Rosetta silent file (secondary structure, phi, psi, omega in degrees, C-alpha in Angstrom):
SEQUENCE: XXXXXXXXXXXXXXXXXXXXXXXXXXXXXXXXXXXXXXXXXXXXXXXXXXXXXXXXXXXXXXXXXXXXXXXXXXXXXXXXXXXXXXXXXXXXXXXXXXXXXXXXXXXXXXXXXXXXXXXXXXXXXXXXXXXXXXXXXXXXXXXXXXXXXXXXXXXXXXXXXXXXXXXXXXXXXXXXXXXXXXXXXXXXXXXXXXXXXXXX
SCORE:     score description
SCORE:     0.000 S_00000001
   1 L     0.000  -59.102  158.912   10.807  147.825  179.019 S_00000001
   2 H    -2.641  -78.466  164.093   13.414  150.340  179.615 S_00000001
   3 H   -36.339  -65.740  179.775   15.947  148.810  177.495 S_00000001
   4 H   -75.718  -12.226  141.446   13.820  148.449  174.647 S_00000001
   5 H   -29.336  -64.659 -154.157   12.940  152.085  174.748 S_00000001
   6 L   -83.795  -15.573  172.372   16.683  153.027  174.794 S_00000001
   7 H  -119.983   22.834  166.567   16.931  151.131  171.475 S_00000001
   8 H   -52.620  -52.704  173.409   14.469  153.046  169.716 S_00000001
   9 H   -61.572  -45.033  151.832   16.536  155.829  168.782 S_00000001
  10 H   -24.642  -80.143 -142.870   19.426  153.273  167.846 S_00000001
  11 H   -78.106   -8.724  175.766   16.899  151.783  165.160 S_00000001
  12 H   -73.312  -55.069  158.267   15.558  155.181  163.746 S_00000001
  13 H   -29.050  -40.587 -178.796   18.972  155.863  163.016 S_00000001
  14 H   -80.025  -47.243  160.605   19.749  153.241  161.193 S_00000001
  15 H   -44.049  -48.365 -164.174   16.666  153.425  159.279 S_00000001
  16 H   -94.581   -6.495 -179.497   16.874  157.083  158.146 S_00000001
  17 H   -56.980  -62.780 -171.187   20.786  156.802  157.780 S_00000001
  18 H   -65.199  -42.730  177.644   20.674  154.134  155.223 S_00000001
  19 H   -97.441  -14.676 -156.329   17.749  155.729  153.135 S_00000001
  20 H  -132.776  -13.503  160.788   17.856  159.597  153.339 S_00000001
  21 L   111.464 -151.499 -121.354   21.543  159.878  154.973 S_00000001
  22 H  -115.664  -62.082 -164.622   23.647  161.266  158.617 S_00000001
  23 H   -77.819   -3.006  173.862   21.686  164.407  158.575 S_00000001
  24 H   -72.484  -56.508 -163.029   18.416  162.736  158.395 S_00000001
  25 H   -44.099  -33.913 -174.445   19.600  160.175  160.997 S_00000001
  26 H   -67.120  -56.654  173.685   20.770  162.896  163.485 S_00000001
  27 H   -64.023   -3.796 -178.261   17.230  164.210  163.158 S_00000001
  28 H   -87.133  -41.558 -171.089   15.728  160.594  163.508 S_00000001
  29 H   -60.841  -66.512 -157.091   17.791  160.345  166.814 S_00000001
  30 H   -58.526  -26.136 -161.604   16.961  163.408  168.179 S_00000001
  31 H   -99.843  -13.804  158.807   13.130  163.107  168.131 S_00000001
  32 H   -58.579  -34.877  161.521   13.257  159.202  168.576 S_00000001
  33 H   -66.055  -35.529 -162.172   15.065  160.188  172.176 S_00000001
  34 H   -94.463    0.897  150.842   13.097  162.922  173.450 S_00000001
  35 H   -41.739  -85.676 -166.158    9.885  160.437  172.766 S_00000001
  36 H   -42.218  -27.907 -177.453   11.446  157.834  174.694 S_00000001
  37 L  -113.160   11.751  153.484   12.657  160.111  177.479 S_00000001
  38 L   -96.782  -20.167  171.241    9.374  162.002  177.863 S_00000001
  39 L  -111.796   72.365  128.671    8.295  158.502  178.485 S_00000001
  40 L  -124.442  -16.227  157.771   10.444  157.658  180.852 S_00000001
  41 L   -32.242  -93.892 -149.281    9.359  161.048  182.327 S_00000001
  42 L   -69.039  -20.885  169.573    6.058  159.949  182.856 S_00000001
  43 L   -97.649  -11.486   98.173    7.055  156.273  183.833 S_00000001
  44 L   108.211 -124.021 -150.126    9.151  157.759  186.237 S_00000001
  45 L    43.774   33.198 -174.206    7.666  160.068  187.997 S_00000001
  46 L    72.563   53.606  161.515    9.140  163.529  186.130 S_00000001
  47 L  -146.391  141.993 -177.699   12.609  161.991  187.256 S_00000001
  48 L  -104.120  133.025  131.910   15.545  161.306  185.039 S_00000001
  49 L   -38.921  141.366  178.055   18.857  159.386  186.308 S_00000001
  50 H   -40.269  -45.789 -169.892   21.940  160.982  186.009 S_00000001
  51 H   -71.692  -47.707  168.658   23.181  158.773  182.734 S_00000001
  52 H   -32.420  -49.870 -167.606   19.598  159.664  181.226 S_00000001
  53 H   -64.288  -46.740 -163.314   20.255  163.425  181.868 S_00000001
  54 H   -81.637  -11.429 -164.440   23.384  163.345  180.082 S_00000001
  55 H   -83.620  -28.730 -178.414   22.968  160.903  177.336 S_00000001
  56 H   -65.209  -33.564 -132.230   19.155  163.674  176.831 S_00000001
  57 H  -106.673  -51.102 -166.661   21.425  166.702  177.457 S_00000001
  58 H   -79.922  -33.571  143.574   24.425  165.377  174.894 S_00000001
  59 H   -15.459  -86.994 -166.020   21.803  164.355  172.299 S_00000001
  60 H   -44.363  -60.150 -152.002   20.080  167.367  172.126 S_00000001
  61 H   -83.448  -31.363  175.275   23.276  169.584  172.116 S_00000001
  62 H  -100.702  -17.364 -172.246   25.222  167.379  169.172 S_00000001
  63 H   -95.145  -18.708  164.247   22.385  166.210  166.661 S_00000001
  64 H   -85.282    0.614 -179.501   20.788  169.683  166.724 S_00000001
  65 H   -97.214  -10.117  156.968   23.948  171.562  165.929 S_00000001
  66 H   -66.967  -19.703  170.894   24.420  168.715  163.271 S_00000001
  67 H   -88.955  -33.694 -170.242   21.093  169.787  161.718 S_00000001
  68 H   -65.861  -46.259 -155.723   21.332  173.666  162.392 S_00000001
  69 L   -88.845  -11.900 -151.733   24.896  173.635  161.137 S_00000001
  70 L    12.518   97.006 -176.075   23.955  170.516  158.837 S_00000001
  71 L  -153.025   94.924 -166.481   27.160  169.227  159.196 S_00000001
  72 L   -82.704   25.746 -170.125   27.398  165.460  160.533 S_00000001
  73 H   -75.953  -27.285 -179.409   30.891  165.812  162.092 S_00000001
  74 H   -88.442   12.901  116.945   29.013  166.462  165.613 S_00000001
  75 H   -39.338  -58.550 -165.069   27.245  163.306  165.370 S_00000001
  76 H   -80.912   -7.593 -167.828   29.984  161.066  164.861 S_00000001
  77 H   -67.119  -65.110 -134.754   31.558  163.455  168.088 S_00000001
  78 H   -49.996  -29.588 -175.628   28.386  162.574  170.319 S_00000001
  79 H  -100.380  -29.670  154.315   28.650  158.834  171.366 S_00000001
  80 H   -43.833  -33.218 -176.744   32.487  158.613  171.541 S_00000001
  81 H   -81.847  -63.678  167.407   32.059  162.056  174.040 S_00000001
  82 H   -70.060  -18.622 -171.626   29.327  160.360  175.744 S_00000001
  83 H   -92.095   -7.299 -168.665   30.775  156.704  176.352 S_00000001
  84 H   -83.336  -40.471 -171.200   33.809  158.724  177.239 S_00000001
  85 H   -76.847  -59.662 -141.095   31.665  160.602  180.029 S_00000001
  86 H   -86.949  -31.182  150.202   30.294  157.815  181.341 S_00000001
  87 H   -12.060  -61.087 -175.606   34.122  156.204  181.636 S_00000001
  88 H   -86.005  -27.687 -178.509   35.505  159.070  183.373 S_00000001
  89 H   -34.847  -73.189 -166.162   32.172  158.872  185.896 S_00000001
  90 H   -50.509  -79.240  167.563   33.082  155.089  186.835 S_00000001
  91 H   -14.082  -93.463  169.524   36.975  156.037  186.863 S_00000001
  92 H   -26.050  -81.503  178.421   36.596  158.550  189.202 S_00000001
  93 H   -28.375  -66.366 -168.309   33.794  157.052  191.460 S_00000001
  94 H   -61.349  -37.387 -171.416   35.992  153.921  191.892 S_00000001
  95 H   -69.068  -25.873  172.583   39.396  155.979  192.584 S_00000001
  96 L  -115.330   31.747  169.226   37.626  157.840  195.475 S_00000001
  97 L    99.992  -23.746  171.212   36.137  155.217  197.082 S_00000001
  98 L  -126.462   81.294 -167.814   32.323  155.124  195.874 S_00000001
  99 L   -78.749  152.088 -120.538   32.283  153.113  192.876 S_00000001
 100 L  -108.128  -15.107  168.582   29.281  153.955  191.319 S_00000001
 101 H   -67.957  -19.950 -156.924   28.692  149.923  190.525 S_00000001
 102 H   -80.757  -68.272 -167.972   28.137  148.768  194.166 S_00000001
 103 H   -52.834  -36.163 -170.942   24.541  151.041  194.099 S_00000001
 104 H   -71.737  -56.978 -129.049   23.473  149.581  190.499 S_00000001
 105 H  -137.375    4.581 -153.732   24.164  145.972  191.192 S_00000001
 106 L   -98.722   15.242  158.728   24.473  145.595  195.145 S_00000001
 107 L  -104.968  -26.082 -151.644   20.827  143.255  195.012 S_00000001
 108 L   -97.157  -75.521 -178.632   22.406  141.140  192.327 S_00000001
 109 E   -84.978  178.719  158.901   26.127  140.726  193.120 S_00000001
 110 L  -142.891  108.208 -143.825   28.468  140.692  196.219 S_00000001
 111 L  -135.317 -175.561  155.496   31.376  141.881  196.830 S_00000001
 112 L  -101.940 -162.380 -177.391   33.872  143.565  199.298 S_00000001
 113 L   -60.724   -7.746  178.302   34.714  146.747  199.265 S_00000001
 114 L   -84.254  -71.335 -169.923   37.916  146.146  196.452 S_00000001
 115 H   -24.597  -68.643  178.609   35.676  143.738  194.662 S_00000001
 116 H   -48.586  -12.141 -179.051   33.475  146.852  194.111 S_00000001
 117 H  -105.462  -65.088 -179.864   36.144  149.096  192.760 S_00000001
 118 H   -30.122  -60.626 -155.100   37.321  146.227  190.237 S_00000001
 119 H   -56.264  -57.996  150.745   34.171  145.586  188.960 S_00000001
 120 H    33.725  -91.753  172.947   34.109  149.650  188.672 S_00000001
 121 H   -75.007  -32.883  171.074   37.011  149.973  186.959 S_00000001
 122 H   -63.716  -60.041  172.785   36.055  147.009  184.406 S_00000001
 123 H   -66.534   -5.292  163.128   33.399  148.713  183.275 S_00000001
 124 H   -61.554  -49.615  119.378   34.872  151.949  183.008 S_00000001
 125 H     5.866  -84.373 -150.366   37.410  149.671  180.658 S_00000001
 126 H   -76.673  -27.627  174.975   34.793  148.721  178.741 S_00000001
 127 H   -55.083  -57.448  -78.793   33.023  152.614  178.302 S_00000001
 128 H  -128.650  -67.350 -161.026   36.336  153.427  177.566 S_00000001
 129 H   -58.730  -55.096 -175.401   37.041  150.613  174.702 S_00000001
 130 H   -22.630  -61.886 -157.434   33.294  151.955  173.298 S_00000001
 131 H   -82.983  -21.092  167.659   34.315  155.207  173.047 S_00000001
 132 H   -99.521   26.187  157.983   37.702  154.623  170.770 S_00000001
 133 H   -78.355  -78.885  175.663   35.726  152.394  169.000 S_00000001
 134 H   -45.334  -25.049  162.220   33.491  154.917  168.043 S_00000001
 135 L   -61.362  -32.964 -177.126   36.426  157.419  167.562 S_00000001
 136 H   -71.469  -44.768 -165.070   37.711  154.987  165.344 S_00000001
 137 H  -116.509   13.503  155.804   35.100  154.329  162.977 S_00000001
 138 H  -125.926   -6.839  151.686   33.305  158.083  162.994 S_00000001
 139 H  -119.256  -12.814  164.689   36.257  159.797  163.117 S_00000001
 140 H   -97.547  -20.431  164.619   39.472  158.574  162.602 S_00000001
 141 L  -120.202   15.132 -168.151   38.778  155.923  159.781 S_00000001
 142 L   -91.095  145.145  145.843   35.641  158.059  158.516 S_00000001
 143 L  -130.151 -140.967  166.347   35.753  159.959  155.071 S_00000001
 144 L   -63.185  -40.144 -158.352   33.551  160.449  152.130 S_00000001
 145 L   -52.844  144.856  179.068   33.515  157.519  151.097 S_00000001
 146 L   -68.174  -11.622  137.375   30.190  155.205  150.997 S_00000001
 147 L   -45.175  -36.998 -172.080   32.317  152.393  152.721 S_00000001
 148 H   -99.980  -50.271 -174.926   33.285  154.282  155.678 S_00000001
 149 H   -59.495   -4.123 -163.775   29.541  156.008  156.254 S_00000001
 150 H  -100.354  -60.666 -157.020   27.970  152.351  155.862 S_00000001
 151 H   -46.038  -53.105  179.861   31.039  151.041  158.746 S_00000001
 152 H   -38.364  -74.031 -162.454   29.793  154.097  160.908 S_00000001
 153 H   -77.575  -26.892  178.033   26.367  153.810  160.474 S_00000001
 154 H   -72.561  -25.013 -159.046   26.077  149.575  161.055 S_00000001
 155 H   -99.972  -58.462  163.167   28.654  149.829  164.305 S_00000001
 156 H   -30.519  -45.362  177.102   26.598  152.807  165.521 S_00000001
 157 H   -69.697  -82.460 -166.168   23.554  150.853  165.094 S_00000001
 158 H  -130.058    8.721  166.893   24.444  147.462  166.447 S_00000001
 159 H   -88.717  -30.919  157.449   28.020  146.658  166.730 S_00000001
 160 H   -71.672   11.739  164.349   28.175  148.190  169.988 S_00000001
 161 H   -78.622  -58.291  169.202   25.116  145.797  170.908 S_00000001
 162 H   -53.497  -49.112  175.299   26.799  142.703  169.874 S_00000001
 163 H   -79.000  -25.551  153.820   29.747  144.006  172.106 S_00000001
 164 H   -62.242  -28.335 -175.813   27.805  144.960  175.046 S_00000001
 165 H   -86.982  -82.180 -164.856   25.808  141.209  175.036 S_00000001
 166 H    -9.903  -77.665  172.428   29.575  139.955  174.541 S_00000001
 167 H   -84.274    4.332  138.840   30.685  141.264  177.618 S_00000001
 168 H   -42.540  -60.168  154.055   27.710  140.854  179.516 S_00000001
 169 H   -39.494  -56.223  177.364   27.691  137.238  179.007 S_00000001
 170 H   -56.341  -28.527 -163.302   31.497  136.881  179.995 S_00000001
 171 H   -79.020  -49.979  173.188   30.728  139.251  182.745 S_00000001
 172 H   -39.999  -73.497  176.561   27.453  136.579  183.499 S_00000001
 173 H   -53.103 -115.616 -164.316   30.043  133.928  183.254 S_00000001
 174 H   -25.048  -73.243 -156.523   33.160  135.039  185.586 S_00000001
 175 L   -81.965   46.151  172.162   31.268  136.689  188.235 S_00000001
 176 L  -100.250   -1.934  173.954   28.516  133.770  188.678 S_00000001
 177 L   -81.453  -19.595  179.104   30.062  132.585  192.020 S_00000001
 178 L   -84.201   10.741  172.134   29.186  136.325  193.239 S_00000001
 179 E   -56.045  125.685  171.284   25.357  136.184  192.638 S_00000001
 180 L   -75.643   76.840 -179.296   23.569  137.420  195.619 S_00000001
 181 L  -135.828  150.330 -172.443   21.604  134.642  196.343 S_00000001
 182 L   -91.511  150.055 -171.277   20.858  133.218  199.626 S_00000001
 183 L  -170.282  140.606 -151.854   21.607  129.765  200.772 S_00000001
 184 L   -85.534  -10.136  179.841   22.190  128.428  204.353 S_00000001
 185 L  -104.405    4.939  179.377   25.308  126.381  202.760 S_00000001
 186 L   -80.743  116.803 -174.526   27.047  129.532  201.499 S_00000001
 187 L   -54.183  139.041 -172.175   30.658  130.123  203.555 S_00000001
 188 L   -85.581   -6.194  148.516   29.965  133.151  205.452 S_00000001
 189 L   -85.671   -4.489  155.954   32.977  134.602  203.926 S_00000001
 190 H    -5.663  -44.401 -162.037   32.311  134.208  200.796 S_00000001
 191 H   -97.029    1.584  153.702   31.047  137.480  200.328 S_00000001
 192 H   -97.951   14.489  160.189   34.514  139.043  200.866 S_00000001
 193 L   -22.103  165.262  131.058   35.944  137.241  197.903 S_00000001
 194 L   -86.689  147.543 -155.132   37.546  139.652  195.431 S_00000001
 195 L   -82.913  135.826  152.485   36.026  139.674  192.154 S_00000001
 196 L     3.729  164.128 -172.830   37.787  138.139  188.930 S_00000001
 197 L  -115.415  -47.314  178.255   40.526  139.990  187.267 S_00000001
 198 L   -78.248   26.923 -174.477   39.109  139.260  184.065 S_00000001
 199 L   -61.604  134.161 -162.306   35.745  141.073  185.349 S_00000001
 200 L   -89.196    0.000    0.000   34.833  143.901  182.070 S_00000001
C-alpha cells in the first residue's frame, strides 16, 4: 500500500508534464506528495520516517521555489539532491559501524556484521548511480530543447523504476542463500557468511 502511494506523485508528474509542462508538473508533485504523506500521517500514527521527512521536507522546499520563482531548474535539482542524501546516509551509517540496512531488512536477510556494511554500501552505490543519472539527464544533458524535456520527464517518471525492479531482482537473485528463513538443516554458520560482492 505504501509503495503505491509513493508512486502517486511520480504519475501526476508525468501526466501534467507532458500536457501543460515542468512548472505544472512541479505543482502536480507537490500537492500529489503532501496527499500521500498526510496519509501516511494518519496511517501512521502522526509519524513520519526519517527518508519520508526528507524526501516531504526536499519536495516542498524545491517544487515551491520552482513555482514561486517559476523557474524549473530546482526541480530537475530536487531528486539528484535527494538520491544523493539518501547515499551519503547509507555511506556514512556503514563507515561507522551502523549500517542503516541491518534495521530495514534484519527479518528478511542474514548476515554478519561485514555482510551488513556490504549490503550498505551497495545500496548507497546504487542511490549514488540514481542521483548522476538524474544529474545527467535534468541537468547536464538538459536544454530547451523538446527532446531533452521529454528524456527528463520519461526517466523521472519511470526509468528510475525499471532500474530499481532491475536491481531488486539481481539483488533477489545473489542474496537468496541469505533469506532468513528457518530450517533445522541450515549450517549453524551459515549466518556468518559474507554477502556477495556483486550485492547493489
Amino acid at each position: 500500500m505504501t509503495a503505491l502511494l509513493d508512486l502517486l506523485p511520480l504519475l501526476a508528474f508525468f501526466i501534467a508534464s507532458k500536457k501543460f509542462g515542468l512548472l505544472a508538473g512541479a505543482a502536480a508533485v507537490l500537492a500529489a506528495t503532501l496527499i500521500v504523506y498526510g496519509i501516511h500521517l494518519v496511517r501512521q500514527k502522526w509519524r513520519l520516517t526519517k527518508q519520508q521527512w526528507v524526501v516531504l521536507v526536499l519536495t516542498i522546499l524545491f517544487c515551491g521555489a520552482t513555482i514561486l520563482l517559476r523557474d524549473d531548474l530546482y526541480l530537475r535539482w530536487k531528486t539528484p539532491i535527494i538520491n544523493l542524501s539518501f547515499a551519503l546516509a547509507l555511506a556514512v551509517s556503514a563507515l561507522i559501524g551502523k549500517p542503516l540496512m541491518q534495521p530495514v531488512a534484519k527479518d528478511v536477510l542474514r548476515f554478519s556484521p561485514q555482510g551488513w556494511q556490504r549490503l550498505t554500501y551497495a545500496w548507497a552505490a546504487f542511490f549514488l548511480l540514481l542521483a548522476a543519472l538524474h544529474y545527467w539527464f535534468g541537468l547536464y544533458h538538459y536544454d530547451a530543447s523538446e527532446q531533452a524535456k521529454n528524456l527528463f520527464i520519461h526517466f523521472k517518471s519511470y526509468g528510475q523504476l525499471i532500474l530499481m525492479g532491475i536491481f531488486l531482482a539481481a539483488q533477489a537473485f545473489v542474496l537468496r542463500k541469505h533469506l532468513n528463513i528457518e530450517s533445522d538443516t541450515t549450517p549453524a554458520n551459515e549466518a556468518s557468511e559474507q554477502p556477495s560482492q556483486q550485492q547493489h
